[in-house]
Amino acid sequence: MIGRRRCLQALGCATYVAVRTAHAQAPGGVKRIGVLAEGQAGQAVRTAPPPDAVEALRKRGWIVGTNVLFEFRQSEQREQLPALARQLVDAKVDVILAFGTPATRAAKAATTTVPIVFNLGSDPVANGLVASLSHPGGNLTGFVEGVLDDKLIEIFRDAMPKARRVVIAEAPLSPRAGRA
């Protein structure tokens, strides 16, 4: 369901959003991260973040079970996502981490106040999730993998205007690997 790299990226962003949100609220306390994903039949439901995510959080002062808790909701069917998103909102999580477009849509429909960090493999603008990449608006932000090559090249051009060639190394199983 969720690759380790994608999970670490999203957990890092979710933790950042939770911390930023916490600064505007009462100090201290336990931060709660809700995780929403669409599962597949027969797939084990995640009940804890992967060990390397726990270690990455620990290095930044976040100890799972002490000052950060996770609420996992994984659907067996897409139709269950809106109810699961509502459960996370009702549980008063500080941030929702949504994996995939259906989960992000469900989270967006469930709340306009809880920050939502998405992790997608498709364009959130084309899917109507955000207004634009530079100014998503509302309570959504996140990661998009493999669809924003033009933006990545634009960033490289701005950072290194004299560069004539750019090479992007990809893992063999990456969705972008092997594309020209």
Short mmCIF file of N, CA and C in Angstrom, two decimals:
data_model
loop_
_atom_site.label_atom_id
_atom_site.label_comp_id
_atom_site.label_asym_id
_atom_site.label_seq_id
_atom_site.Cartn_x
_atom_site.Cartn_y
_atom_site.Cartn_z
N MET A 1 0.83 -1.19 0.00
CA MET A 1 0.00 0.00 0.00
C MET A 1 0.87 1.25 0.00
N ILE A 2 1.68 1.44 1.02
CA ILE A 2 2.46 2.67 1.16
C ILE A 2 3.93 2.31 1.18
N GLY A 3 4.68 2.81 0.19
CA GLY A 3 6.11 2.57 0.17
C GLY A 3 6.79 3.30 1.33
N ARG A 4 7.91 2.78 1.77
CA ARG A 4 8.61 3.40 2.91
C ARG A 4 8.99 4.85 2.62
N ARG A 5 9.52 5.10 1.42
CA ARG A 5 9.93 6.47 1.08
C ARG A 5 8.75 7.42 1.11
N ARG A 6 7.63 7.00 0.51
CA ARG A 6 6.44 7.84 0.48
C ARG A 6 5.91 8.06 1.90
N CYS A 7 5.95 7.00 2.71
CA CYS A 7 5.47 7.12 4.09
C CYS A 7 6.35 8.08 4.88
N LEU A 8 7.66 7.97 4.74
CA LEU A 8 8.56 8.87 5.47
C LEU A 8 8.35 10.31 5.04
N GLN A 9 8.21 10.55 3.73
CA GLN A 9 7.98 11.91 3.25
C GLN A 9 6.70 12.47 3.85
N ALA A 10 5.65 11.69 3.75
CA ALA A 10 4.36 12.17 4.22
C ALA A 10 4.32 12.33 5.73
N LEU A 11 4.93 11.41 6.46
CA LEU A 11 4.96 11.54 7.92
C LEU A 11 5.74 12.78 8.32
N GLY A 12 6.84 13.03 7.63
CA GLY A 12 7.62 14.23 7.92
C GLY A 12 6.80 15.49 7.69
N CYS A 13 6.11 15.54 6.57
CA CYS A 13 5.28 16.71 6.27
C CYS A 13 4.13 16.82 7.27
N ALA A 14 3.51 15.70 7.60
CA ALA A 14 2.40 15.72 8.55
C ALA A 14 2.87 16.20 9.92
N THR A 15 4.04 15.74 10.34
CA THR A 15 4.58 16.18 11.62
C THR A 15 4.86 17.67 11.59
N TYR A 16 5.42 18.16 10.49
CA TYR A 16 5.68 19.59 10.34
C TYR A 16 4.39 20.38 10.46
N VAL A 17 3.35 19.94 9.76
CA VAL A 17 2.06 20.64 9.81
C VAL A 17 1.49 20.59 11.22
N ALA A 18 1.61 19.45 11.89
CA ALA A 18 1.09 19.33 13.26
C ALA A 18 1.82 20.27 14.20
N VAL A 19 3.14 20.38 14.03
CA VAL A 19 3.93 21.27 14.88
C VAL A 19 3.55 22.72 14.60
N ARG A 20 3.43 23.09 13.32
CA ARG A 20 3.05 24.46 12.97
C ARG A 20 1.66 24.80 13.52
N THR A 21 0.74 23.84 13.43
CA THR A 21 -0.60 24.04 13.97
C THR A 21 -0.54 24.18 15.49
N ALA A 22 0.31 23.38 16.12
CA ALA A 22 0.42 23.40 17.57
C ALA A 22 0.91 24.74 18.09
N HIS A 23 1.78 25.43 17.33
CA HIS A 23 2.27 26.72 17.77
C HIS A 23 1.15 27.75 17.87
N ALA A 24 0.10 27.57 17.10
CA ALA A 24 -1.03 28.50 17.13
C ALA A 24 -2.02 28.11 18.24
N GLN A 25 -1.81 26.95 18.86
CA GLN A 25 -2.69 26.46 19.90
C GLN A 25 -1.93 26.42 21.22
N ALA A 26 -2.53 25.76 22.20
CA ALA A 26 -1.90 25.64 23.51
C ALA A 26 -0.60 24.84 23.39
N PRO A 27 0.46 25.26 24.09
CA PRO A 27 1.73 24.55 24.01
C PRO A 27 1.66 23.19 24.69
N GLY A 28 2.60 22.32 24.32
CA GLY A 28 2.71 21.01 24.95
C GLY A 28 1.64 20.05 24.50
N GLY A 29 1.56 18.94 25.20
CA GLY A 29 0.54 17.95 24.89
C GLY A 29 0.99 16.98 23.81
N VAL A 30 0.12 16.04 23.57
CA VAL A 30 0.37 15.00 22.58
C VAL A 30 -0.26 15.41 21.25
N LYS A 31 0.49 15.28 20.17
CA LYS A 31 -0.02 15.58 18.84
C LYS A 31 -0.55 14.29 18.23
N ARG A 32 -1.67 14.39 17.53
CA ARG A 32 -2.30 13.21 16.95
C ARG A 32 -2.35 13.34 15.43
N ILE A 33 -1.81 12.34 14.76
CA ILE A 33 -1.78 12.31 13.30
C ILE A 33 -2.73 11.21 12.84
N GLY A 34 -3.72 11.60 12.06
CA GLY A 34 -4.64 10.63 11.47
C GLY A 34 -4.13 10.20 10.11
N VAL A 35 -4.16 8.91 9.84
CA VAL A 35 -3.68 8.37 8.57
C VAL A 35 -4.87 7.71 7.87
N LEU A 36 -5.16 8.15 6.65
CA LEU A 36 -6.30 7.64 5.89
C LEU A 36 -5.80 7.07 4.58
N ALA A 37 -6.17 5.82 4.29
CA ALA A 37 -5.72 5.17 3.06
C ALA A 37 -6.75 4.16 2.59
N GLU A 38 -6.73 3.93 1.29
CA GLU A 38 -7.57 2.90 0.71
C GLU A 38 -6.75 1.63 0.61
N GLY A 39 -7.24 0.57 1.22
CA GLY A 39 -6.52 -0.69 1.19
C GLY A 39 -7.01 -1.58 0.08
N GLN A 40 -6.46 -2.77 0.03
CA GLN A 40 -6.87 -3.76 -0.95
C GLN A 40 -7.32 -5.00 -0.19
N ALA A 41 -8.18 -5.76 -0.81
CA ALA A 41 -8.69 -6.98 -0.18
C ALA A 41 -7.53 -7.88 0.25
N GLY A 42 -7.60 -8.35 1.46
CA GLY A 42 -6.58 -9.25 1.99
C GLY A 42 -5.33 -8.56 2.49
N GLN A 43 -5.27 -7.25 2.37
CA GLN A 43 -4.09 -6.50 2.79
C GLN A 43 -4.18 -6.21 4.29
N ALA A 44 -3.07 -6.39 4.99
CA ALA A 44 -3.05 -6.12 6.42
C ALA A 44 -3.26 -4.63 6.67
N VAL A 45 -4.05 -4.32 7.68
CA VAL A 45 -4.29 -2.93 8.07
C VAL A 45 -3.12 -2.46 8.93
N ARG A 46 -2.55 -1.33 8.57
CA ARG A 46 -1.43 -0.79 9.34
C ARG A 46 -1.96 -0.24 10.66
N THR A 47 -1.25 -0.55 11.73
CA THR A 47 -1.64 -0.05 13.05
C THR A 47 -0.53 0.78 13.69
N ALA A 48 0.61 0.86 13.01
CA ALA A 48 1.74 1.64 13.53
C ALA A 48 2.58 2.10 12.34
N PRO A 49 3.26 3.23 12.49
CA PRO A 49 4.14 3.67 11.40
C PRO A 49 5.30 2.70 11.25
N PRO A 50 5.90 2.63 10.05
CA PRO A 50 7.04 1.74 9.85
C PRO A 50 8.20 2.12 10.78
N PRO A 51 9.03 1.13 11.15
CA PRO A 51 10.14 1.40 12.08
C PRO A 51 11.05 2.54 11.65
N ASP A 52 11.35 2.67 10.35
CA ASP A 52 12.23 3.76 9.94
C ASP A 52 11.54 5.12 10.09
N ALA A 53 10.23 5.16 9.98
CA ALA A 53 9.49 6.41 10.22
C ALA A 53 9.53 6.76 11.70
N VAL A 54 9.38 5.75 12.54
CA VAL A 54 9.46 5.96 13.99
C VAL A 54 10.82 6.51 14.37
N GLU A 55 11.88 5.96 13.76
CA GLU A 55 13.24 6.42 14.03
C GLU A 55 13.44 7.85 13.53
N ALA A 56 12.92 8.16 12.35
CA ALA A 56 13.05 9.52 11.80
C ALA A 56 12.33 10.53 12.71
N LEU A 57 11.19 10.17 13.20
CA LEU A 57 10.46 11.05 14.13
C LEU A 57 11.23 11.21 15.44
N ARG A 58 11.77 10.10 15.95
CA ARG A 58 12.52 10.14 17.22
C ARG A 58 13.70 11.09 17.13
N LYS A 59 14.38 11.09 15.98
CA LYS A 59 15.53 11.97 15.79
C LYS A 59 15.13 13.44 15.84
N ARG A 60 13.88 13.71 15.62
CA ARG A 60 13.37 15.09 15.64
C ARG A 60 12.61 15.39 16.94
N GLY A 61 12.73 14.49 17.91
CA GLY A 61 12.12 14.73 19.21
C GLY A 61 10.69 14.23 19.36
N TRP A 62 10.18 13.51 18.38
CA TRP A 62 8.82 12.99 18.44
C TRP A 62 8.87 11.50 18.77
N ILE A 63 8.33 11.15 19.92
CA ILE A 63 8.35 9.76 20.38
C ILE A 63 6.93 9.21 20.26
N VAL A 64 6.78 8.20 19.39
CA VAL A 64 5.46 7.60 19.19
C VAL A 64 4.99 6.98 20.50
N GLY A 65 3.79 7.35 20.91
CA GLY A 65 3.22 6.87 22.15
C GLY A 65 3.45 7.82 23.31
N THR A 66 4.37 8.76 23.15
CA THR A 66 4.66 9.73 24.21
C THR A 66 4.14 11.12 23.84
N ASN A 67 4.69 11.71 22.77
CA ASN A 67 4.23 13.05 22.39
C ASN A 67 3.62 13.10 20.99
N VAL A 68 3.53 11.95 20.33
CA VAL A 68 2.82 11.86 19.05
C VAL A 68 2.13 10.50 18.96
N LEU A 69 0.88 10.54 18.56
CA LEU A 69 0.08 9.32 18.40
C LEU A 69 -0.46 9.27 16.98
N PHE A 70 -0.67 8.07 16.49
CA PHE A 70 -1.23 7.87 15.16
C PHE A 70 -2.58 7.18 15.26
N GLU A 71 -3.51 7.66 14.46
CA GLU A 71 -4.83 7.04 14.31
C GLU A 71 -4.88 6.54 12.87
N PHE A 72 -4.89 5.24 12.65
CA PHE A 72 -4.91 4.68 11.31
C PHE A 72 -6.33 4.28 10.92
N ARG A 73 -6.71 4.67 9.69
CA ARG A 73 -7.99 4.25 9.13
C ARG A 73 -7.72 3.81 7.70
N GLN A 74 -8.02 2.55 7.42
CA GLN A 74 -7.80 2.01 6.09
C GLN A 74 -9.07 1.31 5.64
N SER A 75 -9.53 1.66 4.45
CA SER A 75 -10.77 1.09 3.95
C SER A 75 -10.51 -0.17 3.15
N GLU A 76 -11.48 -1.05 3.17
CA GLU A 76 -11.43 -2.20 2.27
C GLU A 76 -12.12 -1.85 0.96
N GLN A 77 -13.03 -0.88 1.04
CA GLN A 77 -13.76 -0.42 -0.14
C GLN A 77 -13.74 1.10 -0.16
N ARG A 78 -13.65 1.65 -1.36
CA ARG A 78 -13.57 3.10 -1.53
C ARG A 78 -14.74 3.82 -0.86
N GLU A 79 -15.90 3.21 -0.87
CA GLU A 79 -17.10 3.83 -0.30
C GLU A 79 -17.00 4.05 1.20
N GLN A 80 -16.08 3.36 1.85
CA GLN A 80 -15.90 3.49 3.30
C GLN A 80 -15.07 4.72 3.67
N LEU A 81 -14.34 5.28 2.74
CA LEU A 81 -13.42 6.38 3.04
C LEU A 81 -14.08 7.60 3.68
N PRO A 82 -15.26 8.06 3.19
CA PRO A 82 -15.86 9.24 3.85
C PRO A 82 -16.16 9.02 5.33
N ALA A 83 -16.66 7.85 5.69
CA ALA A 83 -16.94 7.57 7.10
C ALA A 83 -15.66 7.50 7.92
N LEU A 84 -14.62 6.92 7.34
CA LEU A 84 -13.34 6.82 8.06
C LEU A 84 -12.71 8.21 8.23
N ALA A 85 -12.83 9.05 7.21
CA ALA A 85 -12.32 10.42 7.33
C ALA A 85 -13.07 11.17 8.43
N ARG A 86 -14.37 10.98 8.49
CA ARG A 86 -15.19 11.63 9.52
C ARG A 86 -14.76 11.14 10.90
N GLN A 87 -14.43 9.86 11.03
CA GLN A 87 -13.95 9.31 12.31
C GLN A 87 -12.69 10.04 12.76
N LEU A 88 -11.78 10.29 11.83
CA LEU A 88 -10.55 10.99 12.19
C LEU A 88 -10.84 12.42 12.64
N VAL A 89 -11.75 13.09 11.95
CA VAL A 89 -12.12 14.45 12.35
C VAL A 89 -12.76 14.43 13.73
N ASP A 90 -13.67 13.47 13.96
CA ASP A 90 -14.33 13.35 15.26
C ASP A 90 -13.35 13.00 16.37
N ALA A 91 -12.26 12.32 16.02
CA ALA A 91 -11.22 11.96 17.00
C ALA A 91 -10.32 13.15 17.33
N LYS A 92 -10.56 14.28 16.66
CA LYS A 92 -9.83 15.52 16.89
C LYS A 92 -8.32 15.37 16.65
N VAL A 93 -7.98 14.75 15.50
CA VAL A 93 -6.57 14.67 15.15
C VAL A 93 -6.06 16.06 14.78
N ASP A 94 -4.77 16.27 14.92
CA ASP A 94 -4.15 17.56 14.60
C ASP A 94 -3.92 17.72 13.11
N VAL A 95 -3.75 16.61 12.41
CA VAL A 95 -3.50 16.63 10.96
C VAL A 95 -3.94 15.28 10.40
N ILE A 96 -4.39 15.29 9.15
CA ILE A 96 -4.76 14.05 8.46
C ILE A 96 -3.75 13.83 7.35
N LEU A 97 -3.17 12.65 7.33
CA LEU A 97 -2.26 12.23 6.28
C LEU A 97 -3.06 11.31 5.36
N ALA A 98 -3.33 11.75 4.12
CA ALA A 98 -4.17 11.00 3.18
C ALA A 98 -3.32 10.44 2.05
N PHE A 99 -3.41 9.13 1.84
CA PHE A 99 -2.67 8.46 0.77
C PHE A 99 -3.61 8.17 -0.39
N GLY A 100 -3.37 8.81 -1.52
CA GLY A 100 -4.16 8.58 -2.72
C GLY A 100 -5.27 9.60 -2.91
N THR A 101 -5.72 9.71 -4.14
CA THR A 101 -6.76 10.69 -4.48
C THR A 101 -8.08 10.40 -3.78
N PRO A 102 -8.59 9.15 -3.75
CA PRO A 102 -9.87 8.90 -3.07
C PRO A 102 -9.83 9.26 -1.58
N ALA A 103 -8.74 8.93 -0.91
CA ALA A 103 -8.61 9.25 0.51
C ALA A 103 -8.54 10.76 0.71
N THR A 104 -7.83 11.45 -0.17
CA THR A 104 -7.71 12.90 -0.07
C THR A 104 -9.06 13.57 -0.29
N ARG A 105 -9.81 13.08 -1.28
CA ARG A 105 -11.16 13.61 -1.52
C ARG A 105 -12.05 13.44 -0.28
N ALA A 106 -11.98 12.26 0.33
CA ALA A 106 -12.80 11.99 1.51
C ALA A 106 -12.41 12.90 2.67
N ALA A 107 -11.12 13.08 2.87
CA ALA A 107 -10.66 13.96 3.95
C ALA A 107 -11.08 15.40 3.69
N LYS A 108 -10.94 15.84 2.44
CA LYS A 108 -11.32 17.21 2.09
C LYS A 108 -12.81 17.44 2.33
N ALA A 109 -13.63 16.45 2.02
CA ALA A 109 -15.07 16.57 2.23
C ALA A 109 -15.44 16.55 3.72
N ALA A 110 -14.58 15.93 4.53
CA ALA A 110 -14.89 15.77 5.95
C ALA A 110 -14.55 17.00 6.78
N THR A 111 -13.61 17.84 6.32
CA THR A 111 -13.19 18.97 7.14
C THR A 111 -12.62 20.11 6.29
N THR A 112 -12.84 21.29 6.78
CA THR A 112 -12.19 22.47 6.18
C THR A 112 -11.22 23.11 7.16
N THR A 113 -11.11 22.53 8.36
CA THR A 113 -10.26 23.12 9.39
C THR A 113 -9.04 22.28 9.75
N VAL A 114 -9.14 20.97 9.73
CA VAL A 114 -8.00 20.11 10.06
C VAL A 114 -7.05 20.10 8.86
N PRO A 115 -5.76 20.38 9.06
CA PRO A 115 -4.81 20.32 7.94
C PRO A 115 -4.76 18.91 7.35
N ILE A 116 -4.70 18.85 6.02
CA ILE A 116 -4.62 17.57 5.31
C ILE A 116 -3.33 17.57 4.49
N VAL A 117 -2.52 16.55 4.69
CA VAL A 117 -1.29 16.36 3.92
C VAL A 117 -1.53 15.16 3.03
N PHE A 118 -1.51 15.38 1.71
CA PHE A 118 -1.76 14.27 0.79
C PHE A 118 -0.46 13.75 0.21
N ASN A 119 -0.51 12.51 -0.22
CA ASN A 119 0.59 11.86 -0.91
C ASN A 119 -0.03 11.19 -2.12
N LEU A 120 0.22 11.77 -3.31
CA LEU A 120 -0.48 11.34 -4.51
C LEU A 120 0.48 10.92 -5.61
N GLY A 121 -0.06 10.17 -6.55
CA GLY A 121 0.66 9.83 -7.76
C GLY A 121 0.02 10.48 -8.96
N SER A 122 -0.92 11.40 -8.72
CA SER A 122 -1.58 12.10 -9.82
C SER A 122 -1.68 13.59 -9.49
N ASP A 123 -1.97 14.38 -10.48
CA ASP A 123 -1.98 15.83 -10.36
C ASP A 123 -3.17 16.31 -9.53
N PRO A 124 -2.93 16.94 -8.37
CA PRO A 124 -4.03 17.39 -7.52
C PRO A 124 -4.83 18.55 -8.12
N VAL A 125 -4.23 19.33 -9.02
CA VAL A 125 -4.96 20.41 -9.68
C VAL A 125 -5.94 19.82 -10.68
N ALA A 126 -5.47 18.90 -11.51
CA ALA A 126 -6.33 18.26 -12.51
C ALA A 126 -7.46 17.48 -11.85
N ASN A 127 -7.22 16.96 -10.66
CA ASN A 127 -8.25 16.20 -9.95
C ASN A 127 -9.18 17.08 -9.12
N GLY A 128 -8.96 18.39 -9.15
CA GLY A 128 -9.84 19.31 -8.43
C GLY A 128 -9.65 19.34 -6.93
N LEU A 129 -8.50 18.86 -6.46
CA LEU A 129 -8.24 18.85 -5.01
C LEU A 129 -7.72 20.19 -4.51
N VAL A 130 -6.90 20.86 -5.32
CA VAL A 130 -6.33 22.15 -4.94
C VAL A 130 -6.48 23.12 -6.11
N ALA A 131 -6.44 24.42 -5.78
CA ALA A 131 -6.59 25.45 -6.80
C ALA A 131 -5.36 25.51 -7.71
N SER A 132 -4.17 25.45 -7.12
CA SER A 132 -2.93 25.45 -7.90
C SER A 132 -1.84 24.84 -7.03
N LEU A 133 -0.73 24.51 -7.67
CA LEU A 133 0.37 23.92 -6.90
C LEU A 133 1.07 24.96 -6.04
N SER A 134 1.20 26.17 -6.53
CA SER A 134 1.88 27.20 -5.77
C SER A 134 1.01 27.78 -4.66
N HIS A 135 -0.29 27.77 -4.84
CA HIS A 135 -1.23 28.27 -3.83
C HIS A 135 -2.41 27.31 -3.74
N PRO A 136 -2.22 26.18 -3.03
CA PRO A 136 -3.29 25.17 -3.01
C PRO A 136 -4.58 25.68 -2.38
N GLY A 137 -4.48 26.60 -1.44
CA GLY A 137 -5.67 27.13 -0.79
C GLY A 137 -6.26 26.12 0.18
N GLY A 138 -7.15 26.60 1.01
CA GLY A 138 -7.81 25.71 1.97
C GLY A 138 -6.85 25.07 2.95
N ASN A 139 -7.13 23.85 3.29
CA ASN A 139 -6.38 23.15 4.33
C ASN A 139 -5.57 21.98 3.77
N LEU A 140 -5.27 21.99 2.48
CA LEU A 140 -4.54 20.89 1.86
C LEU A 140 -3.14 21.29 1.43
N THR A 141 -2.20 20.37 1.58
CA THR A 141 -0.85 20.49 1.06
C THR A 141 -0.33 19.07 0.89
N GLY A 142 0.80 18.89 0.25
CA GLY A 142 1.31 17.53 0.17
C GLY A 142 2.34 17.28 -0.89
N PHE A 143 2.48 15.99 -1.21
CA PHE A 143 3.47 15.49 -2.14
C PHE A 143 2.78 14.89 -3.36
N VAL A 144 3.39 15.09 -4.52
CA VAL A 144 2.92 14.45 -5.74
C VAL A 144 4.14 13.80 -6.37
N GLU A 145 4.03 12.53 -6.69
CA GLU A 145 5.17 11.82 -7.26
C GLU A 145 4.99 11.56 -8.74
N GLY A 146 6.00 11.89 -9.52
CA GLY A 146 6.07 11.47 -10.89
C GLY A 146 5.28 12.24 -11.91
N VAL A 147 4.57 13.29 -11.54
CA VAL A 147 3.77 13.99 -12.54
C VAL A 147 4.19 15.44 -12.74
N LEU A 148 5.15 15.88 -12.00
CA LEU A 148 5.50 17.29 -12.06
C LEU A 148 6.90 17.52 -12.61
N ASP A 149 7.28 16.74 -13.61
CA ASP A 149 8.62 16.87 -14.17
C ASP A 149 8.89 18.27 -14.69
N ASP A 150 7.91 18.90 -15.34
CA ASP A 150 8.11 20.24 -15.87
C ASP A 150 8.43 21.23 -14.75
N LYS A 151 7.74 21.12 -13.63
CA LYS A 151 7.99 22.01 -12.50
C LYS A 151 9.38 21.77 -11.92
N LEU A 152 9.78 20.51 -11.84
CA LEU A 152 11.10 20.17 -11.33
C LEU A 152 12.18 20.78 -12.22
N ILE A 153 12.03 20.67 -13.52
CA ILE A 153 12.99 21.27 -14.45
C ILE A 153 13.01 22.79 -14.29
N GLU A 154 11.85 23.40 -14.10
CA GLU A 154 11.78 24.85 -13.90
C GLU A 154 12.56 25.27 -12.65
N ILE A 155 12.43 24.50 -11.59
CA ILE A 155 13.16 24.80 -10.35
C ILE A 155 14.66 24.69 -10.60
N PHE A 156 15.08 23.62 -11.31
CA PHE A 156 16.51 23.47 -11.64
C PHE A 156 17.00 24.67 -12.45
N ARG A 157 16.23 25.10 -13.43
CA ARG A 157 16.64 26.24 -14.27
C ARG A 157 16.79 27.51 -13.44
N ASP A 158 15.87 27.72 -12.50
CA ASP A 158 15.97 28.90 -11.64
C ASP A 158 17.20 28.82 -10.74
N ALA A 159 17.47 27.62 -10.22
CA ALA A 159 18.59 27.45 -9.29
C ALA A 159 19.93 27.45 -10.00
N MET A 160 19.97 26.90 -11.21
CA MET A 160 21.22 26.78 -11.96
C MET A 160 21.00 27.20 -13.41
N PRO A 161 20.90 28.50 -13.66
CA PRO A 161 20.56 28.96 -15.00
C PRO A 161 21.56 28.59 -16.09
N LYS A 162 22.81 28.31 -15.73
CA LYS A 162 23.81 27.97 -16.74
C LYS A 162 23.87 26.47 -17.04
N ALA A 163 23.15 25.66 -16.29
CA ALA A 163 23.16 24.22 -16.52
C ALA A 163 22.54 23.90 -17.88
N ARG A 164 23.14 22.98 -18.58
CA ARG A 164 22.63 22.59 -19.90
C ARG A 164 22.02 21.19 -19.87
N ARG A 165 22.40 20.39 -18.89
CA ARG A 165 21.91 19.03 -18.80
C ARG A 165 21.55 18.72 -17.36
N VAL A 166 20.44 18.03 -17.16
CA VAL A 166 20.01 17.63 -15.82
C VAL A 166 19.74 16.13 -15.85
N VAL A 167 20.26 15.41 -14.88
CA VAL A 167 20.04 13.98 -14.77
C VAL A 167 19.28 13.73 -13.47
N ILE A 168 18.22 12.96 -13.56
CA ILE A 168 17.44 12.60 -12.38
C ILE A 168 17.57 11.10 -12.19
N ALA A 169 18.20 10.69 -11.10
CA ALA A 169 18.36 9.27 -10.81
C ALA A 169 17.11 8.76 -10.12
N GLU A 170 16.62 7.62 -10.55
CA GLU A 170 15.41 7.04 -9.98
C GLU A 170 15.68 5.62 -9.51
N ALA A 171 14.97 5.21 -8.49
CA ALA A 171 15.02 3.83 -8.05
C ALA A 171 14.39 2.96 -9.14
N PRO A 172 14.84 1.73 -9.33
CA PRO A 172 14.32 0.89 -10.42
C PRO A 172 12.81 0.69 -10.38
N LEU A 173 12.21 0.68 -9.21
CA LEU A 173 10.77 0.44 -9.12
C LEU A 173 9.95 1.72 -9.02
N SER A 174 10.60 2.85 -9.16
CA SER A 174 9.90 4.13 -9.11
C SER A 174 8.94 4.23 -10.28
N PRO A 175 7.76 4.86 -10.07
CA PRO A 175 6.81 5.02 -11.17
C PRO A 175 7.41 5.81 -12.34
N ARG A 176 8.43 6.64 -12.09
CA ARG A 176 9.02 7.46 -13.13
C ARG A 176 10.18 6.77 -13.83
N ALA A 177 10.72 5.73 -13.23
CA ALA A 177 11.92 5.08 -13.76
C ALA A 177 11.66 4.58 -15.18
N GLY A 178 12.63 4.81 -16.04
CA GLY A 178 12.54 4.30 -17.40
C GLY A 178 11.79 5.20 -18.36
N ARG A 179 11.22 6.29 -17.87
CA ARG A 179 10.53 7.20 -18.78
C ARG A 179 11.54 8.13 -19.41
N ALA A 180 11.29 8.49 -20.63
CA ALA A 180 12.18 9.43 -21.32
C ALA A 180 11.72 10.85 -21.10
#
